[in-house]
Amino acid sequence: MRAILLRLVGAIPTLFGVVLVTFLLTRVLPGDTATYFAGPTASPESIAQIRTSLGLDRPLPEQFWRYLVDLGHGDLGMSLTTGQPVKTELVNRLPASAELTLCGLLLAIGIAVPLGVLAAVRQGSLIDHACRVVATAGVSLPVFFTGLLLVYVFYFLLGWSPAPLGRLDAFASAPKQHTGFYLVDTLWAGDFETFRAAAAQIILPAGTLALFALAPIARITRASMLAVLGSEFIRTARASGLSGPTVVLTYALRNALLPVVTVLGMVFSFLLGANVLVEKVFAWPGIGSYAIEALIASDYAPVQGFVLTMAVLYVLLNLAIDLVNRAIDPRARRGA
Amino acid sequence: MSAVLRVQDLSVAFHTRGGVVRALDRVGFSLGAGETMALVGESGSGKSVTAYAIMGLLEAAGRVTGGQAWLGETDLLAADLSRIRGRRVAMIFQNPRAALNPIRAVGAQIADVLRRHGGASRFNAGARAIEALRAVGIPDPARRAKAYPFELSGGMCQRVMIAIAVAANPELLIADEPTTGLDVTTQAVVMDLIQAMAARTGMATILITHDLALAAERAQRIAVMHAGHVVEEADTATLLAQPRHPYTARLIAATPTAAGSLDDLQSVPGGLPDLRRDDTPPCRYAARCERRLASCDGALSVRALAPGHQVACTNPLEAAA
Ligand SMILES: Nc1ncnc2c1ncn2[C@@H]1O[C@H](COP(=O)(O)OP(=O)(O)OP(=O)(O)O)[C@@H](O)[C@H]1O
Ligand SMILES: [Mg+2]
């Protein structure tokens, strides 16, 4: 418990750094908010007026200070393009992104870990070669390409999946919100029809993310399993006649998972990035597509809010990985 | 005598990139119930490979290319070893801390074996694991059962290994350098424990070591290995007093004793031959041997010089009067 608190406090300087850098970056990037906001026909006077009313004529340190004070009050500013508070929009859109990323990650784990384990146990077999092909293909295909390819094949050619237009098709209505995850909320409400619709929508984008995440997870699982299977305690387990499944799953896999979990953290943070593209391709109403639109419009506040959200997610993610590692590895528990 | 283990003409080869390594060549020995036999020889002589071949634990590159290994009436080279390992033959290893699962409590590791072989149920396995820890002399076993290997000393870990090995009352225990890496007092304690367990259950023991002094102290019989051959096998007293194979004699001369001084120590000259060659000589010691004859290049056979005393040498030393 104390360790968790320490970690969170330790993350504050990092978060401050992130806030500072995004603030500076958004100011340095080309594009002028006031001009964009005033529209193409605005006179120089009205642009100047808007600039004053937004506080953009103040020196940078002062702007930054104001931003910090607002942050301290939990205020992430207003989006100039949508006219909504950034916080509200992020909170509304975050579940969509989180559901998509988690689905992608779970799908990837569900395929890659068994694949890696089988590849290691049956070294040189067909499944080992399959694992290698997946690992190579996964790294060489960019996400937007796999995304478009999946849409082309499964929507356009085969017609198996619905149009890639968001979380639900036009005929279904969103479930009552508990978690914000449609797959969970529909089940909560016992509405299997909508669950099916939501699942049909999410499968392609989640699959795209999964394809992207598959390669590193499968590769590290295979390598780590091979290393553990060759170690002395596995020889002991075999010599004491423990059954094959016990040796592979209880003894080898649990040990092999330690590096896998660490890599999962990295993969997850890559996924947060890949998400932005996938949301764009599938018109997914998440925080990624929100940030992109804001960025194109030189709308600072949403971009800053987005980056900050990502940074917080990243800190929480590392914390979660730490906790999982502690749960698996007694040395990590007693050591700290 | 009904043998617990009978190994005959056991040959093992490893297929490597550099060629076929004939690691064992017609190895033979046998072991009676309750007996302790030491397998001695310098590093690389094939002691561990012998043990792994018997246990069916050779790595993928290794193959048994000939011979037999019988555990009582069971043909170990043909049987389904998954029901025999840990139940009828058990093994303990050098470096006990690495030989235990680092992230599983030691009590749970013993319980796993008890559930698999000892007829323990999920509910009483924990309690029986604590009993097993008590039996190998671990103080405060209930608390230690929850400890992980990294929290225990090397000696404690080796006790846990022993508890795992004897959990199912095996007929045969193979101890592969069980005391290497432990300090001298702990070595004695661990060996005492192994012998006490063997005496209690009537289990036969193969003690693998490169330390002839340890073998002399603990084993009733000694088999000397050199480059994949068993060159001599005899009861301990005979072997030490009347070594007939030149290599055995050299090995004895190279072993410090309480009586002798370190100055008298002679190392065995030369190294092990390259086992990858197709033309490995019949006697693999010939190149290092000072008693080599022209006839040594002919076929090598194992000769019984006396009941229970075999030697694989064309020109053995004379028996002392
Ligand atoms: N995986 C392998 N590949 C190729 N050759 C091997 C392999 N394992 C063992 N050998 C061969 O078998 C020989 C005997 O090895 P072994 O491990 O049995 O020696 P040992 O007597 O146990 O020595 P030590 O005292 O060092 O443990 C080695 O010299 C080596 O040539
Ligand atoms: Mg060895």
XYZ file of C-alpha atoms and ligand atoms in Angstrom:
689
model
C 0.000 0.000 0.000
C 2.762 2.400 0.990
C 4.734 1.338 -2.059
C 1.777 2.237 -4.278
C 1.461 5.684 -2.710
C 5.175 6.264 -3.136
C 4.967 5.304 -6.774
C 2.067 7.701 -7.331
C 3.875 10.574 -5.605
C 6.987 9.735 -7.589
C 5.010 10.122 -10.796
C 4.107 13.763 -10.091
C 7.345 15.269 -11.491
C 6.909 13.173 -14.624
C 3.355 14.383 -15.070
C 4.469 17.974 -14.530
C 7.094 17.485 -17.228
C 4.456 16.113 -19.574
C 2.181 19.097 -18.908
C 5.020 21.540 -19.573
C 6.183 19.862 -22.757
C 2.697 19.535 -24.263
C 1.984 23.129 -23.380
C 5.133 24.290 -25.160
C 4.637 21.953 -28.113
C 1.107 23.088 -28.776
C 2.353 26.705 -28.732
C 5.249 25.971 -31.064
C 3.267 23.957 -33.593
C 2.239 25.809 -36.727
C -1.339 27.039 -36.860
C -2.981 29.896 -35.031
C -5.999 29.170 -32.893
C -7.464 32.621 -33.124
C -7.253 32.701 -36.927
C -8.776 29.253 -37.246
C -11.499 30.037 -34.748
C -12.421 33.358 -36.306
C -13.007 31.736 -39.663
C -11.705 32.518 -43.128
C -13.549 35.810 -43.585
C -12.643 37.423 -40.262
C -10.978 40.820 -40.170
C -7.610 41.287 -38.434
C -9.389 43.232 -35.704
C -11.763 40.455 -34.820
C -8.874 37.969 -34.795
C -6.976 40.209 -32.389
C -10.087 40.504 -30.272
C -10.506 36.763 -30.089
C -6.834 36.398 -29.252
C -7.238 38.798 -26.323
C -10.375 37.109 -25.065
C -8.601 33.711 -25.145
C -5.633 35.136 -23.288
C -3.332 34.236 -26.168
C -1.768 37.699 -26.220
C -0.230 37.187 -22.778
C 3.377 36.092 -22.326
C 3.867 32.310 -22.337
C 4.794 31.956 -18.636
C 1.577 33.682 -17.662
C -0.469 31.485 -19.987
C 1.212 28.447 -18.519
C 0.557 29.592 -14.955
C -3.126 30.083 -15.705
C -3.274 26.678 -17.294
C -1.709 25.142 -14.186
C -4.126 26.919 -11.869
C -7.047 25.654 -13.941
C -5.613 22.142 -13.898
C -5.375 22.383 -10.133
C -9.109 22.985 -10.091
C -9.655 20.006 -12.345
C -10.448 22.261 -15.271
C -8.914 21.164 -18.570
C -10.276 24.150 -20.491
C -12.796 24.417 -23.289
C -12.637 22.987 -26.739
C -12.999 25.866 -29.166
C -14.311 23.678 -31.965
C -17.040 21.870 -30.042
C -17.649 24.458 -27.348
C -17.681 21.744 -24.715
C -15.459 21.479 -21.643
C -12.527 19.196 -22.496
C -12.945 17.224 -19.300
C -16.537 16.273 -20.093
C -15.635 15.155 -23.581
C -12.643 13.141 -22.454
C -14.672 11.457 -19.728
C -17.415 10.664 -22.239
C -15.025 9.324 -24.847
C -12.495 7.552 -22.657
C -14.597 4.390 -22.160
C -14.804 3.903 -25.930
C -11.023 4.063 -26.260
C -10.414 1.967 -23.168
C -12.858 -0.709 -24.268
C -11.252 -0.884 -27.693
C -7.677 -0.989 -26.406
C -8.457 -3.564 -23.727
C -10.338 -5.757 -26.191
C -7.390 -5.562 -28.571
C -4.950 -6.397 -25.823
C -7.006 -9.280 -24.422
C -7.489 -10.691 -27.905
C -3.754 -10.445 -28.535
C -2.889 -12.079 -25.199
C -5.466 -14.791 -25.758
C -3.829 -15.727 -29.052
C -0.178 -14.826 -28.546
C 0.488 -16.424 -25.149
C -0.811 -19.903 -26.053
C 0.921 -19.596 -29.420
C 4.226 -18.692 -27.787
C 3.886 -21.481 -25.227
C 3.104 -24.110 -27.857
C 5.916 -22.858 -30.070
C 8.364 -23.246 -27.192
C 7.078 -26.650 -26.082
C 7.065 -28.001 -29.641
C 10.176 -26.308 -30.884
C 10.662 -26.618 -34.627
C 7.094 -27.825 -35.207
C 4.491 -26.340 -37.525
C 3.128 -24.153 -34.751
C 6.626 -22.849 -34.053
C 6.921 -21.751 -37.669
C 3.428 -20.249 -37.528
C 4.538 -18.282 -34.490
C 7.522 -16.946 -36.388
C 5.389 -15.928 -39.366
C 2.934 -14.101 -37.115
C 5.759 -12.345 -35.320
C 7.301 -11.142 -38.566
C 4.021 -10.182 -40.225
C 2.861 -8.341 -37.131
C 5.832 -6.009 -37.061
C 5.934 -5.345 -40.770
C 2.293 -4.293 -41.236
C 1.330 -0.788 -40.088
C -1.944 -0.601 -38.168
C -3.810 1.706 -40.496
C -2.986 -0.701 -43.309
C -4.211 -3.811 -41.473
C -7.246 -1.803 -40.384
C -8.142 -0.821 -43.930
C -7.353 -4.305 -45.182
C -9.695 -5.887 -42.631
C -12.448 -3.425 -43.539
C -11.912 -4.136 -47.222
C -12.046 -7.903 -46.787
C -14.687 -8.354 -44.104
C -17.005 -5.439 -44.845
C -16.569 -4.668 -48.515
C -15.749 -8.065 -50.044
C -17.391 -10.550 -47.706
C -19.990 -8.355 -46.085
C -19.598 -10.239 -42.813
C -19.127 -7.242 -40.590
C -21.163 -4.049 -40.259
C -20.033 -0.700 -41.634
C -16.991 0.604 -39.748
C -18.855 3.549 -38.293
C -18.411 3.674 -34.570
C -19.469 1.609 -31.598
C -23.028 0.719 -32.624
C -24.919 0.669 -35.874
C -27.695 3.176 -36.429
C -30.485 0.808 -35.372
C -29.168 -0.015 -31.931
C -29.270 2.364 -29.000
C -26.547 2.703 -26.432
C -27.064 0.714 -23.224
C -27.613 2.386 -19.885
C -24.207 3.471 -18.685
C -22.563 1.653 -15.784
C -18.981 1.190 -16.882
C -19.129 2.918 -20.250
C -17.974 -0.349 -21.828
C -20.771 -1.353 -24.181
C -19.870 -5.025 -24.016
C -20.174 -4.963 -20.231
C -23.143 -2.610 -19.980
C -25.259 -4.563 -22.462
C -24.644 -7.782 -20.558
C -25.402 -5.943 -17.323
C -28.742 -4.922 -18.790
C -29.293 -8.420 -20.156
C -29.640 -6.949 -23.639
C -28.000 -9.627 -25.776
C -29.206 -8.130 -29.029
C -27.272 -4.914 -28.426
C -24.344 -6.901 -27.057
C -24.144 -8.744 -30.338
C -24.314 -5.452 -32.246
C -21.565 -3.889 -30.107
C -19.394 -6.968 -30.441
C -19.831 -6.947 -34.219
C -18.678 -3.337 -34.310
C -15.679 -3.769 -32.069
C -14.290 -6.964 -33.524
C -12.533 -5.455 -36.531
C -10.841 -2.509 -34.795
C -9.928 -4.700 -31.828
C -8.604 -7.304 -34.253
C -6.504 -4.639 -35.943
C -4.974 -3.654 -32.625
C -4.539 -7.308 -31.690
C -2.638 -8.064 -34.895
C -0.352 -5.218 -34.026
C 0.199 -6.407 -30.457
C 0.423 -10.103 -31.291
C 3.997 -10.124 -32.554
C 5.904 -8.823 -29.540
C 3.809 -10.836 -27.079
C 4.165 -14.102 -28.984
C 7.867 -13.583 -29.429
C 8.650 -12.791 -25.804
C 6.417 -15.639 -24.595
C 8.254 -18.122 -26.802
C 11.720 -16.865 -25.843
C 10.915 -16.697 -22.161
C 9.311 -20.152 -22.146
C 12.339 -21.627 -23.905
C 14.678 -20.117 -21.334
C 12.587 -21.375 -18.418
C 12.051 -24.848 -19.900
C 15.823 -25.259 -20.048
C 16.351 -24.284 -16.434
C 17.295 -26.571 -13.602
C 14.079 -26.416 -11.635
C 12.137 -27.667 -14.646
C 14.511 -30.633 -14.757
C 13.689 -31.203 -11.077
C 9.981 -31.009 -11.792
C 10.353 -33.576 -14.569
C 12.591 -35.772 -12.417
C 9.935 -35.799 -9.704
C 7.444 -37.039 -12.247
C 5.059 -34.086 -12.221
C 2.598 -34.303 -15.091
C 3.270 -32.491 -18.360
C 0.587 -29.833 -17.823
C 1.813 -29.146 -14.279
C 5.383 -28.748 -15.494
C 4.474 -26.524 -18.435
C 1.705 -24.445 -16.886
C 2.265 -24.291 -13.134
C 6.046 -24.422 -13.147
C 7.294 -23.062 -16.476
C 4.602 -20.639 -17.619
C 4.251 -18.781 -14.337
C 7.976 -18.154 -14.299
C 7.997 -17.265 -17.982
C 5.221 -14.705 -17.469
C 7.469 -12.279 -15.600
C 9.155 -10.854 -18.716
C 5.884 -11.205 -20.629
C 4.103 -8.900 -18.191
C 6.833 -6.301 -18.559
C 6.528 -6.455 -22.333
C 2.746 -6.235 -22.020
C 3.233 -2.841 -20.434
C 5.224 -1.664 -23.415
C 2.762 -3.161 -25.857
C -0.108 -1.464 -24.076
C 1.541 1.902 -24.367
C 2.167 1.291 -28.077
C -1.482 0.340 -28.368
C -2.531 3.650 -26.836
C -0.680 5.271 -29.716
C -1.938 2.897 -32.391
C -5.422 3.500 -31.082
C -5.392 7.013 -32.489
C -5.053 5.702 -36.033
C -7.457 2.829 -35.584
C -10.121 5.125 -34.154
C -9.749 7.286 -37.213
C -10.113 4.352 -39.626
C -13.172 2.937 -37.837
C -14.798 6.276 -36.912
C -14.533 5.179 -33.299
C -15.723 7.936 -30.952
C -12.754 7.700 -28.600
C -10.272 10.191 -27.237
C -7.812 9.507 -30.043
C -10.025 10.721 -32.854
C -11.069 13.634 -30.643
C -7.436 14.648 -30.200
C -6.670 14.371 -33.900
C -9.559 16.612 -34.880
C -8.530 19.129 -32.250
C -4.934 19.029 -33.406
C -5.953 19.743 -36.996
C -7.982 22.720 -35.759
C -5.098 24.021 -33.612
C -7.445 23.603 -30.683
C -4.927 23.402 -27.830
C -6.980 22.470 -24.823
C -8.226 19.058 -26.052
C -4.736 18.119 -27.246
C -3.238 19.020 -23.894
C -6.013 17.188 -22.091
C -5.499 14.151 -24.295
C -1.758 13.980 -23.729
C -2.230 14.443 -20.003
C -4.812 11.647 -19.950
C -2.404 9.377 -21.787
C 0.363 10.210 -19.354
C -1.862 9.432 -16.378
C -2.949 6.186 -18.027
C 0.670 5.329 -18.586
C 1.552 5.913 -14.939
C -1.407 3.812 -13.805
C -0.451 1.134 -16.274
C 3.064 0.872 -14.914
C 1.646 0.691 -11.445
C -0.645 -2.143 -12.498
C 2.289 -4.004 -14.033
C 4.214 -3.592 -10.828
C 1.315 -5.044 -8.878
C 0.976 -8.001 -11.243
C 4.701 -8.654 -11.003
C 4.447 -8.636 -7.238
C 1.552 -11.039 -7.380
C 3.602 -13.458 -9.495
C 7.066 -13.030 -8.042
C 7.663 -13.408 -4.301
C 11.152 -11.925 -4.726
C 9.606 -8.637 -5.863
C 7.205 -8.741 -2.901
C 9.811 -9.327 -0.225
C 12.525 -7.288 -1.874
C 10.711 -3.959 -1.707
C 20.896 -61.122 -5.185
C 17.878 -59.383 -6.601
C 19.078 -56.106 -7.990
C 17.108 -52.890 -7.634
C 18.829 -51.492 -10.701
C 20.647 -53.385 -13.396
C 22.363 -51.401 -16.161
C 23.917 -53.341 -19.031
C 25.848 -52.131 -22.039
C 24.123 -48.761 -21.882
C 25.279 -46.507 -24.707
C 24.245 -42.909 -25.287
C 25.098 -40.601 -28.168
C 24.456 -36.896 -28.610
C 23.887 -35.536 -32.072
C 25.568 -32.163 -32.210
C 26.667 -29.803 -34.947
C 30.238 -30.936 -34.440
C 29.313 -34.583 -34.936
C 28.023 -37.498 -32.898
C 29.304 -37.513 -29.321
C 29.426 -41.065 -27.983
C 29.048 -39.964 -24.398
C 28.391 -43.427 -22.938
C 29.739 -46.681 -24.286
C 28.490 -50.017 -22.908
C 28.128 -48.791 -19.337
C 27.143 -51.463 -16.868
C 26.654 -51.819 -13.114
C 24.038 -53.064 -10.716
C 22.728 -52.084 -7.362
C 21.100 -54.100 -4.579
C 18.292 -52.942 -2.290
C 19.454 -50.485 0.341
C 22.900 -50.347 -1.191
C 24.831 -47.125 -1.795
C 26.971 -47.130 -4.879
C 29.199 -44.242 -5.841
C 29.750 -43.261 -9.452
C 33.048 -41.393 -9.557
C 35.092 -39.911 -12.336
C 36.440 -36.596 -13.480
C 34.300 -33.901 -15.020
C 32.867 -34.944 -18.382
C 33.271 -38.669 -17.745
C 29.543 -39.272 -18.228
C 28.215 -39.585 -14.692
C 25.295 -37.212 -15.153
C 24.484 -38.564 -18.601
C 24.223 -42.041 -17.051
C 21.763 -40.724 -14.497
C 19.684 -38.847 -17.067
C 19.587 -41.848 -19.376
C 18.230 -44.004 -16.542
C 15.648 -41.340 -15.689
C 14.672 -40.765 -19.308
C 15.625 -37.119 -18.939
C 18.225 -36.842 -21.703
C 17.856 -33.650 -23.659
C 16.522 -33.835 -27.187
C 19.980 -34.225 -28.758
C 20.741 -37.324 -26.662
C 19.655 -40.849 -27.608
C 20.120 -44.201 -25.936
C 21.759 -46.189 -28.718
C 21.975 -49.530 -27.010
C 21.870 -51.535 -23.824
C 19.379 -52.079 -21.053
C 18.360 -50.582 -17.756
C 16.101 -52.576 -15.473
C 14.492 -51.249 -12.324
C 13.461 -54.506 -10.659
C 11.239 -56.082 -13.324
C 10.647 -52.834 -15.191
C 12.481 -52.053 -18.406
C 13.311 -48.390 -17.932
C 14.163 -47.840 -21.578
C 10.746 -49.071 -22.716
C 8.444 -48.111 -19.840
C 6.267 -45.030 -19.507
C 8.631 -43.176 -17.216
C 6.119 -40.513 -16.238
C 4.691 -43.000 -13.724
C 8.131 -44.098 -12.523
C 10.026 -40.864 -12.144
C 9.528 -39.445 -8.699
C 7.604 -42.542 -7.626
C 10.147 -45.359 -7.989
C 13.311 -43.481 -8.964
C 14.015 -39.995 -7.692
C 16.873 -37.635 -8.241
C 18.505 -34.764 -6.405
C 20.846 -32.266 -7.939
C 23.778 -30.011 -7.395
C 22.946 -26.353 -6.691
C 19.692 -26.960 -4.820
C 18.507 -23.374 -4.899
C 18.451 -23.318 -8.699
C 16.889 -26.768 -8.710
C 13.772 -25.489 -6.911
C 11.029 -23.408 -8.488
C 11.931 -19.837 -7.461
C 8.370 -18.510 -7.284
C 6.607 -21.407 -5.576
C 6.636 -21.896 -1.812
C 8.704 -24.957 -0.917
C 5.788 -26.578 0.909
C 3.699 -26.304 -2.242
C 6.463 -27.907 -4.292
C 6.549 -30.889 -1.950
C 2.770 -31.018 -1.952
C 2.760 -31.160 -5.768
C 4.830 -34.335 -5.666
C 2.789 -35.828 -2.830
C -0.428 -35.233 -4.739
C 1.054 -36.777 -7.855
C 2.572 -39.868 -6.250
C 1.958 -40.069 -2.561
C -1.811 -40.400 -2.687
C -2.266 -37.095 -0.896
C -5.482 -35.216 -1.538
C -5.687 -31.532 -2.194
C -6.711 -31.055 1.424
C -4.072 -33.004 3.308
C -1.157 -32.425 0.912
C -0.201 -29.231 2.743
C -0.131 -30.934 6.125
C 1.831 -33.862 4.716
C 4.322 -31.485 3.113
C 4.942 -29.976 6.531
C 5.479 -33.492 7.902
C 7.962 -34.152 5.086
C 9.840 -30.975 5.984
C 9.961 -32.084 9.594
C 11.280 -35.483 8.528
C 14.266 -33.905 6.776
C 15.074 -31.963 9.913
C 13.890 -28.505 8.983
C 13.108 -26.542 12.146
C 9.744 -24.821 12.389
C 8.439 -26.651 9.301
C 4.988 -25.042 9.295
C 6.533 -21.619 8.822
C 9.243 -22.798 6.437
C 6.666 -24.456 4.207
C 5.541 -20.985 3.188
C 9.093 -19.824 2.416
C 10.499 -19.463 -1.082
C 13.874 -20.916 -2.094
C 15.549 -17.514 -2.085
C 14.691 -17.176 1.591
C 16.429 -20.422 2.576
C 20.104 -21.331 2.842
C 21.680 -23.749 0.375
C 21.653 -26.512 2.964
C 17.969 -25.926 3.713
C 17.190 -25.983 -0.002
C 18.989 -29.305 -0.353
C 16.898 -30.672 2.521
C 13.797 -29.549 0.670
C 15.110 -31.294 -2.465
C 15.590 -34.453 -0.443
C 12.069 -34.154 0.939
C 10.757 -33.848 -2.634
C 12.826 -36.821 -3.785
C 11.799 -39.195 -1.013
C 8.170 -38.037 -0.913
C 6.915 -41.162 -2.657
C 9.333 -43.632 -1.001
C 11.263 -44.469 -4.174
C 13.282 -47.662 -4.510
C 16.210 -45.771 -5.939
C 17.634 -42.321 -5.305
C 20.168 -40.815 -7.674
C 22.085 -37.993 -6.007
C 24.074 -36.034 -8.594
C 26.805 -34.162 -6.722
C 24.384 -33.405 -3.892
C 26.933 -31.600 -1.746
C 28.969 -29.657 -4.294
C 28.746 -25.979 -3.491
C 27.788 -26.489 0.146
C 30.170 -25.751 3.000
C 31.923 -28.693 4.635
C 29.710 -29.032 7.705
C 26.547 -28.762 5.639
C 27.938 -31.391 3.250
C 28.241 -33.860 6.105
C 24.767 -33.025 7.376
C 23.217 -33.468 3.936
C 24.993 -36.785 3.349
C 23.969 -38.012 6.808
C 20.395 -37.090 5.984
C 20.441 -38.921 2.649
C 21.842 -42.024 4.318
C 19.352 -41.841 7.169
C 16.467 -41.597 4.696
C 17.883 -44.517 2.731
C 18.260 -46.608 5.862
C 14.715 -45.823 6.986
C 13.054 -46.781 3.706
C 15.480 -49.383 2.350
C 16.083 -47.185 -0.669
C 19.162 -47.813 -2.828
C 21.331 -44.808 -3.593
C 23.608 -43.867 -6.464
C 25.955 -41.179 -5.248
C 27.460 -39.296 -8.164
C 30.603 -37.423 -7.218
C 34.056 -36.570 -8.455
C 35.267 -36.751 -4.874
C 36.713 -40.210 -4.269
C 37.156 -39.450 -0.568
C 33.434 -38.741 -0.215
C 32.644 -41.924 -2.125
C 35.000 -43.940 0.086
C 33.322 -42.589 3.190
C 29.707 -43.059 2.111
C 29.418 -45.873 -0.416
C 29.580 -49.641 -0.109
C 30.604 -49.959 -3.727
C 32.293 -47.709 -6.224
C 32.104 -47.633 -10.002
C 34.802 -45.555 -11.661
C 33.914 -43.846 -14.917
C 36.275 -42.531 -17.535
C 35.210 -40.990 -20.846
C 31.909 -42.819 -20.994
C 33.235 -46.187 -19.834
C 32.898 -47.810 -16.434
C 36.537 -48.794 -16.079
C 36.357 -50.512 -12.714
C 33.715 -51.548 -10.237
C 34.306 -53.115 -6.848
C 33.345 -52.845 -3.216
C 34.834 -49.779 -1.614
C 37.490 -51.478 0.490
C 38.747 -53.613 -2.392
C 38.785 -50.764 -4.848
C 40.750 -48.511 -2.532
C 43.172 -51.192 -1.376
C 43.614 -53.035 -4.660
C 42.816 -50.835 -7.611
C 43.378 -52.869 -10.761
C 42.678 -50.276 -13.434
C 45.521 -47.790 -13.982
C 43.042 -44.915 -13.990
C 41.598 -45.927 -10.617
C 45.095 -46.074 -9.188
C 45.818 -42.602 -10.547
C 42.554 -41.281 -9.156
C 43.373 -42.638 -5.707
C 46.802 -41.065 -5.877
C 45.122 -37.779 -6.801
C 42.766 -37.854 -3.821
C 43.791 -36.103 -0.622
C 43.364 -38.246 2.461
C 43.564 -37.314 6.090
C 46.743 -39.377 6.382
C 48.594 -38.371 3.217
C 50.133 -34.965 2.670
C 49.167 -32.655 -0.138
C 52.653 -32.942 -1.614
C 52.029 -36.559 -2.486
C 49.093 -35.610 -4.687
C 49.539 -36.360 -8.347
C 46.997 -35.195 -10.847
C 45.890 -37.568 -13.558
C 47.932 -36.620 -16.623
C 46.320 -35.950 -19.979
C 42.742 -35.117 -20.792
C 39.629 -36.953 -21.880
C 39.685 -38.058 -25.515
C 37.529 -36.392 -28.140
C 34.369 -38.505 -28.147
C 33.215 -37.162 -31.484
C 35.663 -39.142 -33.535
C 34.576 -42.276 -35.307
C 37.886 -43.920 -34.528
C 37.690 -43.484 -30.753
C 40.083 -46.169 -29.506
C 38.562 -49.234 -27.806
C 40.190 -48.242 -24.531
C 39.531 -44.559 -24.075
C 42.218 -44.304 -21.417
C 44.974 -45.746 -23.620
C 46.338 -42.359 -24.694
C 46.907 -41.381 -21.045
C 48.029 -44.782 -19.834
C 51.584 -45.641 -18.809
C 50.844 -49.386 -18.976
C 49.688 -49.335 -22.551
C 50.481 -52.430 -24.644
C 50.116 -53.111 -28.334
C 47.175 -55.375 -27.467
C 45.368 -52.377 -25.923
C 44.374 -51.340 -29.448
C 42.383 -54.564 -29.792
C 38.859 -55.086 -28.484
C 38.241 -54.116 -24.875
C 36.264 -56.439 -22.638
C 35.146 -56.201 -19.059
C 36.752 -58.874 -16.933
C 35.633 -60.139 -13.552
C 38.773 -60.472 -11.460
C 36.883 -61.597 -8.406
C 33.191 -61.818 -7.526
C 31.905 -58.247 -7.651
C 35.152 -56.818 -8.956
C 35.126 -55.944 -12.653
C 37.729 -54.093 -14.595
C 37.857 -52.999 -18.218
C 41.549 -53.249 -18.930
C 43.743 -55.497 -21.053
C 46.755 -55.036 -18.804
C 45.451 -54.504 -15.269
C 47.649 -53.881 -12.272
C 48.696 -56.878 -10.244
C 46.626 -57.647 -7.212
C 48.478 -56.647 -4.084
C 49.430 -59.683 -2.059
N 23.923 -31.856 -24.604
C 25.070 -32.455 -24.900
N 25.555 -32.357 -26.145
C 26.718 -32.951 -26.492
N 27.453 -33.667 -25.657
C 27.029 -33.793 -24.398
C 25.817 -33.191 -23.953
N 25.647 -33.482 -22.650
C 26.707 -34.226 -22.301
N 27.535 -34.421 -23.346
C 28.766 -35.192 -23.369
O 28.728 -36.129 -22.357
C 29.922 -36.092 -21.606
C 29.626 -36.428 -20.187
O 28.897 -35.382 -19.598
P 28.354 -35.472 -18.105
O 27.566 -34.246 -17.854
O 27.690 -36.761 -17.879
O 29.697 -35.422 -17.278
P 29.838 -35.590 -15.698
O 30.628 -36.805 -15.463
O 28.518 -35.480 -15.053
O 30.750 -34.337 -15.380
P 30.581 -33.240 -14.227
O 31.385 -33.752 -13.071
O 31.203 -32.046 -14.840
O 29.143 -33.089 -13.936
C 30.487 -34.713 -21.792
O 31.874 -34.734 -21.816
C 29.967 -34.322 -23.138
O 30.922 -34.653 -24.125
Mg 27.507 -33.994 -13.911
